[in-house]
XYZ file of C-alpha atoms in Angstrom:
753
model
C 36.451 175.944 84.687
C 39.862 177.610 85.774
C 43.349 176.496 85.941
C 44.766 174.850 88.976
C 47.622 177.377 89.126
C 44.944 180.454 89.169
C 43.530 178.991 91.466
C 45.884 178.528 93.900
C 47.027 181.765 93.268
C 43.915 183.249 94.322
C 43.577 180.942 97.220
C 46.838 182.378 99.309
C 46.818 185.567 97.539
C 50.479 185.979 97.230
C 51.692 184.019 94.190
C 52.373 185.477 90.952
C 52.656 184.217 87.477
C 56.272 182.680 86.506
C 57.541 183.812 83.714
C 60.509 182.271 81.368
C 62.741 184.601 82.170
C 62.173 184.406 86.264
C 61.944 180.591 85.697
C 65.496 180.486 84.211
C 67.173 182.397 87.154
C 65.161 180.590 89.109
C 66.612 176.988 88.091
C 70.144 178.672 88.180
C 69.622 179.374 91.905
C 68.111 176.310 92.600
C 71.011 174.142 90.781
C 73.387 176.626 92.832
C 72.053 176.304 96.303
C 71.599 172.030 95.622
C 73.456 169.713 98.168
C 74.143 167.373 95.469
C 77.200 168.567 93.872
C 76.546 169.008 89.793
C 78.998 170.468 87.142
C 77.631 171.389 83.440
C 80.740 170.529 80.214
C 80.971 172.086 77.181
C 81.205 169.306 74.507
C 83.806 170.605 72.067
C 84.584 167.849 69.211
C 86.384 164.727 71.759
C 87.094 167.048 74.513
C 84.727 168.296 77.382
C 85.614 170.753 79.937
C 83.876 172.479 83.059
C 82.253 175.599 82.154
C 79.899 175.366 85.612
C 80.443 173.805 89.231
C 78.015 174.339 92.151
C 78.743 175.574 95.855
C 77.844 171.615 96.984
C 81.132 170.642 94.508
C 83.254 173.502 95.899
C 82.282 172.178 99.482
C 82.987 168.523 98.925
C 86.480 168.633 96.846
C 87.539 171.646 98.350
C 88.631 173.116 94.801
C 86.818 176.773 93.826
C 84.246 176.154 91.526
C 85.364 179.236 89.240
C 88.945 177.808 89.459
C 88.137 174.417 87.815
C 86.153 176.142 84.949
C 88.075 175.355 81.573
C 88.860 172.383 82.887
C 88.157 168.741 82.206
C 86.354 166.262 84.765
C 89.261 165.263 85.628
C 90.874 167.509 87.567
C 88.563 165.896 90.534
C 91.064 162.220 89.908
C 93.981 162.250 92.151
C 97.781 162.328 91.002
C 99.277 159.175 89.182
C 95.238 157.949 89.080
C 94.185 154.930 86.467
C 92.450 156.955 84.034
C 88.314 155.989 83.097
C 87.729 154.086 79.743
C 86.382 157.125 78.430
C 85.954 155.455 74.890
C 83.583 152.919 76.554
C 81.957 155.992 78.519
C 81.348 157.580 75.608
C 79.937 154.538 74.089
C 77.287 153.961 76.540
C 76.951 158.026 76.711
C 75.864 157.971 72.488
C 73.724 154.781 73.234
C 71.574 155.400 76.493
C 71.986 158.778 77.348
C 73.188 158.586 80.845
C 76.106 156.887 82.621
C 77.578 155.948 86.026
C 80.532 155.276 87.051
C 82.982 155.414 90.156
C 86.314 156.000 90.460
C 89.051 157.541 93.244
C 89.085 161.537 93.609
C 91.207 164.137 95.715
C 90.306 166.725 97.564
C 92.309 170.331 97.596
C 94.030 168.990 101.220
C 95.307 165.927 99.450
C 92.674 163.708 101.270
C 91.460 160.466 98.771
C 87.878 159.853 98.474
C 85.373 157.742 96.147
C 83.396 159.666 93.596
C 80.005 158.181 91.673
C 79.671 160.025 88.623
C 76.177 160.310 86.757
C 76.433 161.922 83.084
C 73.751 163.099 80.852
C 73.373 164.642 77.361
C 71.914 167.746 77.684
C 69.830 168.329 74.543
C 70.244 170.909 71.669
C 67.925 173.798 71.670
C 65.781 172.109 69.139
C 65.287 169.298 70.472
C 66.472 167.475 67.699
C 67.904 163.893 68.251
C 69.828 162.808 65.028
C 66.587 163.074 62.870
C 64.584 160.838 65.236
C 62.714 160.732 68.919
C 64.787 158.219 70.623
C 66.652 160.548 73.511
C 70.272 159.809 74.257
C 70.782 159.522 70.460
C 71.389 162.825 69.284
C 73.758 163.648 66.522
C 77.280 165.140 67.791
C 76.543 167.867 65.947
C 73.664 168.920 68.189
C 75.223 167.995 71.755
C 76.527 170.680 73.204
C 76.430 170.552 76.663
C 76.220 167.669 79.240
C 74.749 167.395 82.800
C 76.975 165.572 85.675
C 75.950 165.293 89.157
C 78.719 163.807 91.597
C 78.003 162.112 94.982
C 80.513 160.981 97.952
C 80.634 157.551 98.132
C 83.315 156.896 100.198
C 81.426 154.525 102.752
C 79.620 153.331 100.810
C 83.030 151.611 98.766
C 84.813 151.391 101.799
C 81.903 149.000 103.234
C 81.857 146.780 100.527
C 85.590 146.593 100.546
C 85.189 145.829 103.763
C 82.840 143.144 103.105
C 84.918 141.774 100.748
C 87.974 141.552 102.760
C 85.640 139.885 105.015
C 83.910 136.980 102.495
C 87.976 136.858 101.210
C 89.008 135.868 104.850
C 85.769 133.389 105.147
C 86.766 131.817 101.823
C 90.346 131.186 102.598
C 89.324 129.484 106.021
C 86.899 127.826 104.355
C 89.676 126.446 101.409
C 91.935 125.688 104.163
C 89.627 124.183 106.569
C 88.312 121.946 103.618
C 92.071 121.533 102.232
C 93.425 120.361 106.063
C 90.339 117.519 106.117
C 91.317 116.351 102.743
C 95.135 116.101 103.781
C 93.547 114.650 106.837
C 91.585 111.687 105.314
C 94.422 111.222 102.793
C 96.901 110.637 105.552
C 94.635 107.995 106.987
C 96.137 105.472 104.111
C 99.559 106.012 104.146
C 99.868 102.883 102.160
C 98.286 104.505 99.537
C 101.677 104.734 96.739
C 100.269 107.858 95.311
C 98.803 109.505 98.631
C 101.838 112.280 98.366
C 100.650 113.270 94.738
C 96.744 112.906 95.375
C 97.823 115.939 98.390
C 99.793 117.609 95.784
C 96.991 117.848 93.497
C 94.388 118.750 96.159
C 96.741 121.919 96.729
C 96.556 122.555 93.062
C 92.914 123.044 92.889
C 92.621 126.851 93.274
C 95.486 126.736 96.109
C 98.701 126.776 94.184
C 99.804 126.118 90.598
C 101.851 123.492 91.123
C 102.579 121.416 94.192
C 105.555 118.943 94.722
C 106.877 117.244 97.538
C 110.696 115.573 97.652
C 111.686 113.563 100.571
C 115.057 112.941 102.185
C 115.595 109.246 101.999
C 119.349 109.634 102.165
C 119.500 112.274 99.264
C 116.912 114.140 97.705
C 114.181 112.351 95.841
C 110.580 113.266 93.949
C 108.431 111.513 95.731
C 104.642 110.432 95.135
C 104.347 108.152 97.908
C 105.634 107.261 101.504
C 108.416 105.027 102.033
C 107.853 103.720 105.637
C 110.834 101.587 105.313
C 113.557 103.842 103.903
C 116.800 104.344 105.347
C 117.759 107.432 106.057
C 121.037 109.089 105.602
C 121.247 112.637 107.249
C 123.255 115.318 104.888
C 123.623 113.782 101.687
C 123.723 116.852 100.115
C 126.209 118.104 102.713
C 128.570 114.548 101.329
C 128.221 115.934 98.232
C 129.725 119.387 99.084
C 132.716 117.621 100.618
C 133.543 115.315 97.912
C 132.936 117.361 95.366
C 130.333 114.410 93.997
C 127.565 115.691 92.508
C 124.396 114.145 94.082
C 121.464 112.609 92.185
C 117.262 112.192 93.676
C 118.823 108.773 95.685
C 122.054 110.045 96.760
C 124.155 108.667 94.396
C 127.030 109.790 92.622
C 126.092 111.289 89.431
C 129.814 112.346 88.304
C 132.695 111.761 90.126
C 135.211 114.630 90.152
C 133.020 116.539 87.440
C 133.470 119.719 89.440
C 136.755 120.821 90.554
C 135.262 124.874 91.116
C 132.885 122.927 94.338
C 135.173 123.717 97.046
C 135.258 126.968 95.765
C 131.423 127.280 94.965
C 130.989 126.097 98.614
C 132.493 128.440 99.936
C 131.100 131.585 97.814
C 127.513 130.164 97.757
C 125.244 129.566 100.719
C 122.299 127.042 99.633
C 119.115 127.956 101.352
C 117.569 124.458 100.332
C 120.703 122.712 102.384
C 120.076 125.510 105.072
C 116.284 124.210 105.185
C 117.154 120.895 104.800
C 119.629 120.643 107.429
C 117.402 122.391 109.964
C 119.156 126.027 110.064
C 116.572 128.069 109.055
C 112.836 127.124 109.294
C 111.363 128.736 105.678
C 109.325 128.945 103.686
C 112.156 130.673 101.796
C 111.302 132.008 97.937
C 113.803 130.131 95.549
C 113.920 131.073 91.598
C 114.223 128.598 89.294
C 117.547 129.216 87.782
C 120.003 127.515 85.734
C 123.473 129.139 87.163
C 123.214 127.624 90.622
C 126.956 125.613 91.738
C 127.553 122.170 90.550
C 126.756 119.926 93.208
C 124.492 122.029 95.066
C 120.805 121.471 96.414
C 119.993 124.371 94.348
C 121.006 123.370 91.315
C 119.713 119.961 91.556
C 116.368 121.046 92.963
C 115.785 123.904 90.232
C 116.696 121.098 87.444
C 114.329 118.697 88.628
C 111.081 121.104 90.021
C 111.964 123.019 85.899
C 111.559 119.096 84.525
C 108.168 118.410 86.490
C 106.879 122.068 85.768
C 107.887 121.663 82.412
C 109.190 125.254 81.855
C 111.680 126.067 79.552
C 114.386 128.465 79.706
C 114.458 131.496 77.417
C 117.168 134.166 77.009
C 115.968 137.456 78.745
C 112.886 136.182 80.455
C 112.988 136.175 84.414
C 113.644 132.924 85.914
C 110.138 131.281 87.371
C 110.152 131.603 91.199
C 108.496 128.828 93.827
C 107.939 128.604 97.494
C 109.614 125.950 99.517
C 108.431 124.715 102.439
C 110.217 122.414 105.044
C 108.271 118.707 105.921
C 109.489 118.446 109.286
C 109.153 115.652 111.840
C 109.596 115.371 115.361
C 113.409 115.341 115.032
C 114.567 116.924 111.786
C 113.135 117.977 108.287
C 112.411 114.684 106.483
C 111.750 116.638 103.395
C 109.948 119.450 101.238
C 107.309 121.039 99.771
C 107.673 123.120 96.815
C 104.882 124.874 95.155
C 104.389 127.974 92.785
C 101.261 130.358 92.266
C 99.583 130.739 88.849
C 101.814 133.678 88.395
C 104.880 132.377 88.003
C 107.098 135.388 87.753
C 105.879 136.511 91.302
C 108.418 135.571 94.189
C 105.431 134.348 97.050
C 102.343 133.663 97.826
C 99.726 135.304 100.346
C 99.868 135.043 103.950
C 96.727 132.690 103.935
C 98.168 130.472 101.001
C 101.406 130.577 103.114
C 99.549 129.776 106.200
C 97.554 126.864 104.591
C 101.205 125.242 103.281
C 102.993 125.468 105.992
C 99.863 123.681 108.191
C 100.082 120.915 105.021
C 103.390 120.467 105.008
C 103.790 119.903 108.910
C 100.844 117.562 108.766
C 102.371 115.524 106.006
C 105.908 115.383 108.105
C 103.943 114.274 111.152
C 102.584 111.601 109.365
C 105.527 110.318 107.691
C 107.691 110.617 111.318
C 104.615 108.347 112.869
C 104.762 105.623 109.563
C 108.408 105.357 109.865
C 108.394 105.417 113.691
C 105.643 102.554 113.919
C 107.497 100.847 110.696
C 111.329 100.510 112.904
C 108.958 99.672 116.180
C 107.360 97.170 114.255
C 110.973 95.864 112.692
C 112.038 95.614 116.110
C 109.337 93.547 117.967
C 109.625 91.047 114.363
C 113.021 91.092 114.953
C 112.948 90.119 118.717
C 109.698 87.934 118.132
C 111.646 86.174 114.938
C 114.554 85.077 117.396
C 111.889 83.403 119.676
C 109.979 81.256 116.580
C 110.190 77.948 116.342
C 113.159 76.239 114.605
C 113.645 73.180 113.024
C 116.662 71.311 111.342
C 116.478 68.936 108.985
C 116.980 65.395 110.578
C 118.452 62.922 108.414
C 116.725 59.554 108.013
C 113.308 61.536 109.217
C 110.380 63.473 107.651
C 109.321 66.141 109.569
C 106.811 68.771 109.723
C 105.633 71.069 111.726
C 103.104 74.184 112.197
C 102.625 77.229 114.582
C 99.823 79.329 114.594
C 99.807 82.168 117.647
C 96.456 83.373 117.642
C 97.196 87.241 118.502
C 97.007 89.078 115.350
C 99.268 91.551 116.558
C 102.178 89.329 117.452
C 104.105 86.483 115.561
C 104.726 84.525 118.964
C 102.767 83.423 122.079
C 103.268 80.964 124.645
C 103.276 77.563 122.370
C 106.824 76.492 120.659
C 108.650 73.807 119.164
C 112.137 73.036 118.776
C 113.499 70.360 116.567
C 117.590 70.349 117.190
C 120.609 68.403 115.633
C 121.986 66.885 118.797
C 124.607 64.968 117.164
C 125.299 62.224 114.534
C 122.172 59.919 114.888
C 120.599 61.901 117.526
C 117.351 64.390 117.510
C 115.889 66.730 120.338
C 112.518 67.538 120.392
C 110.421 69.863 122.459
C 106.945 71.267 122.304
C 105.729 73.127 125.268
C 102.645 75.344 126.198
C 103.243 78.961 128.393
C 99.961 79.681 129.735
C 98.511 82.428 127.700
C 98.980 83.944 124.465
C 100.109 87.368 125.097
C 103.127 89.088 125.103
C 103.967 88.255 128.837
C 103.394 84.504 127.707
C 105.837 84.977 124.738
C 108.691 86.443 127.076
C 108.354 83.593 129.742
C 108.508 81.444 126.581
C 111.430 82.608 125.359
C 113.052 82.250 128.674
C 112.040 78.565 129.117
C 112.750 77.667 125.551
C 116.753 78.893 125.988
C 116.983 77.127 129.365
C 115.810 73.724 127.677
C 117.778 73.794 124.575
C 120.958 74.732 126.868
C 120.492 71.706 128.834
C 119.110 69.471 125.803
C 122.988 69.820 124.457
C 124.692 69.041 127.671
C 122.456 66.049 128.860
C 120.988 62.545 127.453
C 118.215 61.706 129.183
C 114.896 63.616 129.109
C 113.815 63.018 132.207
C 117.356 64.399 133.600
C 117.315 67.568 131.301
C 113.504 68.382 132.859
C 114.989 67.759 136.303
C 117.607 70.533 135.641
C 114.874 73.049 134.091
C 113.198 72.230 137.096
C 115.880 73.397 139.721
C 116.939 75.998 137.525
C 113.379 77.618 136.675
C 112.992 77.877 140.887
C 114.922 81.031 141.170
C 114.201 82.257 137.560
C 110.709 83.332 138.730
C 109.058 83.145 135.707
C 105.344 84.462 136.278
C 103.459 81.834 133.955
C 103.424 78.562 134.393
C 104.504 75.736 131.288
C 103.757 72.368 130.380
C 106.295 70.643 127.767
C 107.645 67.440 126.694
C 110.851 66.570 125.678
C 112.061 63.953 123.167
C 115.103 61.832 122.077
C 114.671 60.051 118.681
C 117.903 58.030 118.487
C 118.433 56.381 115.412
C 118.543 52.345 116.249
C 119.954 51.054 112.879
C 119.454 51.743 109.370
C 115.129 51.512 109.450
C 114.242 51.582 113.291
C 114.339 54.667 115.894
C 114.131 54.909 119.194
C 112.249 57.632 121.136
C 112.661 58.204 124.844
C 110.418 60.927 126.174
C 109.207 62.844 129.356
C 106.216 65.119 130.102
C 105.748 67.654 132.303
C 101.649 68.109 133.103
C 101.632 68.310 128.732
C 99.078 66.232 126.927
C 100.584 62.599 125.391
C 102.018 62.727 122.064
C 100.119 60.063 119.632
C 102.310 57.499 117.879
C 100.255 56.209 114.624
C 101.232 52.583 113.988
C 99.073 50.644 110.896
C 96.317 53.141 111.481
C 96.245 52.095 114.772
C 96.695 55.269 117.491
C 98.397 54.733 120.975
C 98.986 57.531 123.486
C 102.539 58.303 124.846
C 101.106 59.089 128.260
C 104.492 57.293 130.021
C 106.856 59.461 132.183
C 104.398 61.622 133.016
C 104.932 64.223 136.291
C 104.114 68.090 137.190
C 104.022 71.056 135.528
C 107.442 71.989 134.720
C 109.650 74.246 137.786
C 106.470 72.025 139.816
C 108.531 68.890 140.363
C 109.564 67.719 143.525
C 110.338 64.675 142.724
C 112.947 62.620 139.835
C 111.787 62.677 136.211
C 110.685 59.390 134.363
C 111.511 58.685 131.203
C 110.092 56.635 128.738
C 110.952 54.814 125.612
C 109.265 53.398 122.798
C 110.396 51.810 119.685
C 109.741 53.645 115.667
C 109.787 51.440 113.118
C 109.018 52.253 109.520
C 106.007 53.986 108.879
C 105.725 55.041 112.278
C 104.685 58.636 113.006
C 104.396 60.545 116.415
C 102.366 63.506 116.432
C 103.270 65.957 119.211
C 100.687 69.159 119.798
C 99.639 71.813 122.157
C 96.207 71.985 123.580
C 95.327 74.682 120.993
C 94.711 71.647 118.414
C 91.689 70.472 120.739
C 90.708 72.631 122.878
C 87.217 74.270 122.470
C 84.665 76.240 124.639
C 81.852 73.500 123.569
C 83.837 70.599 124.622
C 86.132 69.183 127.551
C 90.367 68.781 126.983
C 89.015 64.938 127.057
C 86.478 65.223 124.049
C 89.114 67.192 121.998
C 91.467 64.594 122.576
C 89.373 61.657 121.471
C 88.869 63.458 118.657
C 92.421 64.155 117.522
C 92.672 60.172 118.322
C 90.104 59.960 115.661
C 91.443 61.587 113.162
C 94.726 60.320 113.655
C 93.294 56.551 112.792
C 91.458 58.097 109.805
C 95.136 59.686 108.143
C 96.105 58.191 104.890
C 99.113 60.326 103.846
C 102.093 59.102 103.660
C 104.289 62.016 104.370
C 105.009 64.059 107.600
C 103.349 67.460 105.629
C 100.191 65.399 104.510
C 99.288 63.999 108.033
C 99.685 67.416 109.555
C 97.516 68.660 106.948
C 94.848 66.217 107.563
C 94.742 67.215 110.960
C 94.489 70.823 110.574
C 91.834 70.731 108.104
C 89.880 68.230 110.365
C 91.047 69.946 113.998
C 92.292 73.394 113.368
C 89.265 75.163 111.364
C 88.616 77.783 114.746
C 91.410 77.826 117.480
C 90.935 79.466 119.977
C 94.514 79.323 121.706
C 98.003 79.064 120.406
C 98.639 75.913 118.294
C 101.797 74.167 117.446
C 102.335 70.459 115.659
C 104.994 68.548 115.172
C 104.692 65.708 112.853
C 107.636 62.922 112.730
C 107.416 59.751 110.484
C 109.820 57.380 109.754
C 110.028 56.747 106.028
C 109.112 53.396 104.612
C 110.194 53.341 101.314
C 108.763 50.200 100.263
C 105.271 50.805 101.308
C 105.429 54.975 100.550
C 106.118 54.287 96.990
C 102.962 51.426 96.245
C 100.266 52.756 98.659
C 97.722 55.312 97.337
C 96.183 57.814 99.522
C 93.384 60.043 99.693
C 95.559 62.764 101.457
C 94.394 66.457 100.880
C 96.577 67.948 97.935
C 98.072 70.924 99.750
C 100.828 71.453 102.022
C 102.123 73.805 104.453
C 105.465 75.472 106.190
C 106.101 78.272 108.248
C 109.768 78.649 108.123
C 111.942 81.214 109.763
C 113.382 84.566 107.591
C 117.018 82.763 107.357
C 119.087 81.080 104.376
C 118.563 77.820 105.624
C 114.843 78.204 104.806
C 115.545 77.633 100.990
C 116.912 74.278 101.297
C 114.191 73.480 103.814
C 111.884 74.651 100.864
C 113.579 72.407 98.378
C 113.403 69.495 100.208
C 110.067 69.944 101.221
C 108.525 70.699 97.423
C 110.864 67.275 96.578
C 109.610 65.120 99.246
C 105.831 66.371 98.301
C 106.572 66.039 94.700
C 107.265 62.064 95.430
C 104.401 61.870 97.377
C 102.136 63.537 94.804
C 103.817 60.772 91.825
C 104.828 64.152 89.899
C 107.853 63.397 88.132
C 110.809 65.576 87.028
C 110.689 68.174 89.520
C 113.772 69.973 89.030
C 111.632 73.124 87.616
C 109.898 73.281 90.978
C 112.928 73.461 93.212
C 114.242 75.919 90.995
C 111.144 78.102 91.079
C 110.774 77.677 95.172
C 114.260 78.073 95.954
C 113.729 81.637 94.238
C 110.885 82.569 95.534
C 111.882 81.348 99.040
C 115.316 83.555 98.522
C 113.482 86.598 97.799
C 111.135 86.486 100.772
C 114.416 85.906 102.655
C 116.540 88.627 100.996
C 114.098 91.191 100.920
C 111.278 90.338 102.988
C 111.023 90.096 107.230
C 108.960 88.016 109.461
C 108.210 84.656 108.841
C 107.735 83.033 105.709
C 105.140 80.979 104.742
C 105.905 78.083 102.024
C 102.639 76.393 100.627
C 101.827 73.729 97.379
C 98.924 72.999 96.103
C 98.357 70.176 93.330
C 95.775 71.758 90.665
C 95.514 68.903 89.022
C 97.484 70.220 85.633
C 100.108 71.504 87.708
C 102.377 71.999 90.836
C 101.426 75.756 92.669
C 103.822 77.344 94.940
C 102.940 80.585 97.197
C 105.282 82.045 99.254
C 104.050 84.742 101.471
C 106.466 87.385 103.827
C 105.550 90.469 105.596
C 106.893 92.877 102.918
C 103.699 94.540 100.835
C 106.511 95.686 98.090
C 105.783 93.424 95.405
C 108.143 91.442 93.610
C 110.116 92.897 90.301
C 112.017 91.073 87.635
C 115.299 92.950 86.364
C 118.082 92.443 83.969
C 120.482 92.009 86.855
C 123.194 93.834 88.271
C 126.413 94.803 86.119
C 129.665 93.645 88.120
C 127.732 91.423 90.317
C 125.342 88.561 90.861
C 122.168 88.345 91.215
C 119.077 89.712 90.067
C 117.859 87.455 87.718
C 116.162 85.320 89.749
C 112.329 86.108 88.765
C 113.542 85.642 85.180
C 114.104 81.814 85.858
C 110.553 82.023 87.792
C 108.787 83.383 84.394
C 110.824 80.816 82.634
C 109.667 77.948 84.297
C 106.567 79.111 85.785
C 103.316 81.459 85.413
C 103.852 83.389 88.384
C 101.784 86.427 89.882
C 101.134 88.240 93.626
C 98.856 89.896 95.586
C 98.655 91.603 98.835
C 98.079 89.490 102.042
C 97.440 90.759 104.914
C 100.267 93.059 105.989
C 102.476 91.564 103.270
C 102.109 89.473 99.999
C 101.854 86.195 98.764
C 103.677 85.863 95.605
C 102.233 82.518 93.569
C 103.513 80.676 90.654
C 102.182 77.558 88.944
C 104.938 75.669 87.226
C 105.075 74.216 83.790
C 105.453 70.370 83.535
C 108.080 69.277 81.403
C 107.340 65.453 81.844
C 104.475 63.829 82.336
C 102.957 61.979 85.890
C 102.543 58.417 86.084
C 99.731 56.716 85.158
C 98.742 56.055 88.785
C 95.319 57.853 89.744
C 95.123 61.393 91.537
C 92.953 62.811 93.616
């Protein structure tokens, strides 16, 4: 059998046997003419130099192959390039016998490119590899040369870099969208007291190193939440500059007259933060947390505050860290700033994507703050106007008066129903209850006009019929768009125990007179709706004796869709006959408990009772052990609350009511001073003490303080703590403060229900 080589040679008739010498020359020519650049390096201890390079390398780099002989492989590196870690390459080469790496290169004309090197160990002539047969593990004494192939990978590197940049842009965009989405979700609950702190935490999760909000609420302060009712004084930082007083976070003077060089500082130092807050520059700005800013400047206060928040220590000789300050802008002015830093605090700025994200976040937060404060201002304005139209009641000496009012609308404190209890003069009281059709804002506006007219004539004229006649005449020209009904009555004290009531009705349901368990409808002196009276109005008269009770009401108390108004009136009469309470508030509570479970219209109720000292102290009642009052937010309500507690404790036979009077005074006083809207007072007999509840529309909780230096006040909740167990809870748009009074005396032996 013949070899394949000789067979091929005979078959083609052109090939000659290849000798070792001719094969060596053939290899040299093949390597020289190969298209892949290659070099051969000679190793001399720790130094490897080029001993041969082929033509392809010369074409790739533009360097003369003979000129680079004797040079190290770094001759292909660009000037100033960071050298490759040769020690690591040598270690890998010794272990694996071959190593590949990439590094930037340069052509002879200065053009940059990326080169990929593949270096291999050339075995020694005897083929001995460190005493064993493991390739690539040859002893340094036997390794004399290395081969290295060079490839141009500029296109691949640039494509990878472009792809990396594309991925980075996509990642930044996704991060921005995710962050904005989370921020938007948080801003849907602006009542959350830590909303700004949560947003800052989101930014700190991979976006920035530290973040914090500072709001300008009459002075710059660190903020974790949004105060919707803050009073903002523009330019508090400017006041500091002009007066020479250093301001703290709330704009309060910290050190009056502390800086005598402030005027000089103001003229030589331009505070970029003050300009940012004043809207003179838009930002963001790079701000260094230096400690040498002039006293009294915003820059000095912010640098100190941020250093404390970031826990940055000042070390001599070290560069002060930088932060980026972005304006938190509302519609018309800057509301505060957002301060951020990146992980490397020595850097003076953030990248473009992060800057864009912070701008979006600060703008969104600014608009949210502006919206919530605008809404709060409008809501407070609406509440102020509504509070001016809320029903009023004065204390009438010699009478027990209880009132109740509840509008149907969830968004308004007033509707079309109203009442007034007026002290016309000594011994004469006026009482009005009325109902304007509808329970919306237009009905409330019509009610306000009508109420003013009735009040005006009530103080001028004495006869109810005459008052309604004058109201009819005036309303003809006022063009009030809603029809209305009302009852106007005057109560005159006839003697020490009896009263006389005169009344006139304008299309309104008859008041009820409850006497000895019997109910009489005061249906006399009826007439057309107010403003439609074409004839003179009549006046009816009744005499009230001790124990009598009058019930005035609007149709919202008795009218339901599933029954007629006549049936509703019959239900009210029946409920009034079953009343067992010996006080006006107790009568009202019983009626509400039986009739006002699901009102479909505004409800107004006034109960007037002539006290009967003899019967009241000996009667045993089964009335509900709860009472409620709706009080206007005014100082006079404090006295009314004390009187209500006193009368209720007498009815419930709770002795020693001094503690209860003090507690209710403090709770109602706090609601008047610090709350807004109407005040709801509720009393409960729990069986082992009196529970007092006071509700207002301010959601901020009460705070126990040590008082205020150099002025009276601030000890209210301390008094409450000494006399009662107390707490609070959110209630609707406001809060409810409760206190259970500790009894200091025993009750009477009379049974309680």
